[in-house]
Amino acid sequence: MKGVDHLAHERNKTEFDVDAMKIVWAGSRHAFELSDRMARLVASDPAFQKDGRIRLGRKELFKNTLRKAAHAWKRILELHLTEEEAGWLRNFVDEPSFTDLHWGMFVPAIKGQGTDEQQQKWLPLAYKMQIIGSYAQTELGHGSNVQGLETTATFDPETDEFVIHSPTLTSSKWWPGGLGKVSTHAIVYARLITNGQEHGVHGFIVQLRSLDDHMPIPGITIGDIGMKFGNGAYNTMDNGVLTFDHIRIPRNQMLMRVLQVTREGKCVKSNVPRQLIYGTMVFVRQTIVADASTALARAVCIATRYSAVRRQFGSQDGGMETQVIDYKTQQSRLFPLLASAYAFRFVGEWLKWLYTDVTQRLQANDFSILPEAHACTAGLKSLTTTATADAIEECRKLCGGHGYLCASGLPELFAVYVPACTYEGDNVVLLLQVARFLMKTVSQLGSGKKPVGTTAYLGRVQDLLQCCCDVQTAEDWLKPSVVLEAFEARSARMCVARAQNLSKFENPEDGFAELSADLVEASVAHCQLIVVSKFIDKLQQDIPGKGVNRQLQNLCYIYALNLLHKYLGDFLSTGCITPKQASLANDQLRSLYSQIRPNAIALVDAFNYTDHYLGSVLGRYDGNVYPKLYEEAWKDPLNDSVVPDGYHEYIHPMLKQQLRNARL
Ligand SMILES: CCCCCCCCCCCCCCCCCCCCCCCC(=O)SCCNC(=O)CCNC(=O)[C@H](O)C(C)(C)COP(=O)(O)OP(=O)(O)OC[C@H]1O[C@@H](n2cnc3c(N)ncnc32)[C@H](O)[C@@H]1OP(=O)(O)O
Ligand SMILES: Cc1cc2nc3c(=O)[nH]c(=O)nc-3n(C[C@H](O)[C@H](O)[C@H](O)COP(=O)(O)OP(=O)(O)OC[C@H]3O[C@@H](n4cnc5c(N)ncnc54)[C@H](O)[C@@H]3O)c2cc1C
């Protein structure tokens, strides 16, 4: 059987309506149609082809990205694409560029932190791309510790200006995307100083380059920070270094929604909390969670299709060998990743809803759920990006040797994805933020303050500390209430145990530092509970399409029970479940793998990824892997000549030398 036939045969086994699942995956029929149209538009446009990208040198690669960005912008204008359509188009172009920072951080920072007048002035310019913006927060010396940034913005009352200055080497802005070679402007985060007093870190709109000839403004030193991990990958982005030598900007270029500086240099606080200065990060973390499912689905799609095509061992009587997807070990590694892709999709959808809700509340001056929004975006960003980066690498291994070839698409996907564990907040630092939020919530339980939202379960802490898991058979693990209670009890017990340990320290900050590794574990348990509960919520919705709900149920339980298996130590040590119940969960997991198996190919087809987007010979929709892999090898520049360049200089003399030695 050829690879092509393998996948056709697999598709015949499907037990659910794939088109209906495509809509569930996309979020709505509207989202499906729109993303499908944009995927095809990009795939059919030769200007967006990405073959050979990994072989380009840095300069060529970067120029190629500039060309694509300009072409994308041209198409956006020609076709009058909406912001939503442009977002999908960017996704399928599949190449990080300065436009990400412009649209994803510069514009949102002005929207979130700028006053009405500032928005009226700057947004039209940014929307028309008459200026290009970056987000310059991180410095050489500090990234995580935002309060430790050293760049200064000193108010000069004589001229009604701020003087932006880099006082030390470590105060150099370092990392901002789009900054190195493209941006004309940036939101620069600096310590505000007025009348000799410091007022914390704030954002300032600073022009960096001339709009006429692109030369840096005098007093500004700016460039690219150099090559990053992997070929192609994130090297399409010009992450930059920037220093200021007493650069003057008008007073009205400080983003003043949170704090206003008057003509006299007086600071006047508005009614919005200081944390709103961090609002852009909350927005981007939310988009990163949604993107995690996209990247994970991509890797899983490649590994699943290839696992159905690939055969090793098991031939009987000269018959065909076993498809590697039929090995239980392959299933136990692959199917939880497939389930995670769906789980992250749904939690991403929910987080988007939460973000929209918070934004509306903020506009009405209701700041009550800001701490929860921060904890959820930080925690889920950490959980989903860590899991996705690990999963892409696991998918590479699931594809055996061929997974290591760039033609598999997996090396570049890994290299471009892995910094998501660091940017927009180091994943451990973010989990520590969640831990602070959880410990605060637990400490307030005694005062009668009822936790709400994702921590509502902590309000039932007494019950959860005593509850006994009610599982007697493997089938009992298919009850949503049972699974939810196990995850809630585990998280609640871990939080309470950490809070009790913390209370033994005289100084809470010392305790927090000493117990930080344990606290991070509690944060992970809490975030996993959120993902499981949002998946279970999804199952309660009316989901149309033959067999779709059944598949989603299977995936949901695979996600939850695999976590239970992986984090068994937590569940057993907190006494949420017994070893016998853990063993039953494992039996159920194996059964679920068998049920998913005939639907695996259709479940990845439901992602609706074009071959252009996947960029993988192993993950081709038609399964025609071997002929295409063979064809691909010959495209390598090393194969341009039969005898390699360097033969006469290095190989030939060596061979001759050996011949001479042999004669001796
Ligand atoms: C080629 C194609 C072309 C196509 C063209 C067209 C395109 C069109 C469409 C394009 C669409 C593009 C979309 C792209 C999406 C974007 C992709 C972006 C890519 C990523 C780039 C990466 C960017 C970055 O990395 S920016 C830098 C990020 N930096 C960090 O994250 C730093 C991490 N550190 C922190 O967040 C904080 O400092 C923290 C949390 C560690 C704070 O520590 P500390 O305790 O010192 O804090 P304090 O300052 O003292 O405050 C404590 C107090 O505040 C609360 N808090 C903290 N953070 C927040 C927050 N974010 N929100 C709310 N509250 C917060 C905290 O809980 C404390 O509260 P208490 O109540 O006091 O306890
Ligand atoms: C590809 C890429 C793109 C980026 N784009 C931008 C951008 O556009 N704009 C921008 O401003 N920045 C950008 N950044 C910077 C990024 O936001 C920071 O690198 C990130 O926030 C991590 O901060 P750091 O580098 O200071 O790490 P560090 O904080 O120095 O982390 C080093 C180690 O210390 C640990 N650590 C740090 N603090 C603590 C703590 N309190 N407790 C326990 N452990 C701790 C971390 O877990 C980590 O293991 C980008 C970074 C990358 C890699």
Coordinates of C-alpha atoms in Angstrom, one line a residue, residues 137-139 141-152 173 189-192 198-203 258 273-278 281 429 433:
Q137 CA 10.4 47.3 27.5
T138 CA 13.1 44.7 28.2
E139 CA 16.7 45.9 28.7
G141 CA 20.0 44.0 32.5
H142 CA 16.4 43.4 33.2
G143 CA 13.4 41.7 31.6
S144 CA 11.3 39.9 34.2
N145 CA 11.8 42.6 36.8
V146 CA 10.0 45.5 35.1
Q147 CA 10.4 47.7 38.2
G148 CA 14.1 47.2 37.8
L149 CA 14.3 48.9 34.4
E150 CA 16.9 51.6 34.3
T151 CA 16.1 53.9 31.3
T152 CA 15.0 57.3 32.7
K173 CA 16.8 48.3 25.4
Y189 CA 9.3 51.9 29.2
A190 CA 11.3 54.2 31.5
R191 CA 11.4 55.4 35.1
L192 CA 9.5 58.6 35.4
E198 CA 10.7 58.8 41.0
H199 CA 7.2 57.7 40.1
G200 CA 7.8 54.1 38.7
V201 CA 7.9 52.8 35.2
H202 CA 5.7 54.2 32.5
G203 CA 5.4 54.0 28.7
V258 CA -2.9 55.8 34.5
P273 CA -5.0 51.1 38.9
R274 CA -1.3 51.3 38.2
Q275 CA -1.3 47.7 36.9
L276 CA -3.0 48.9 33.8
I277 CA 0.5 49.8 32.6
Y278 CA 1.0 46.0 32.3
M281 CA 1.1 42.1 28.4
V429 CA 8.1 34.0 36.7
Q433 CA 2.5 35.4 39.9

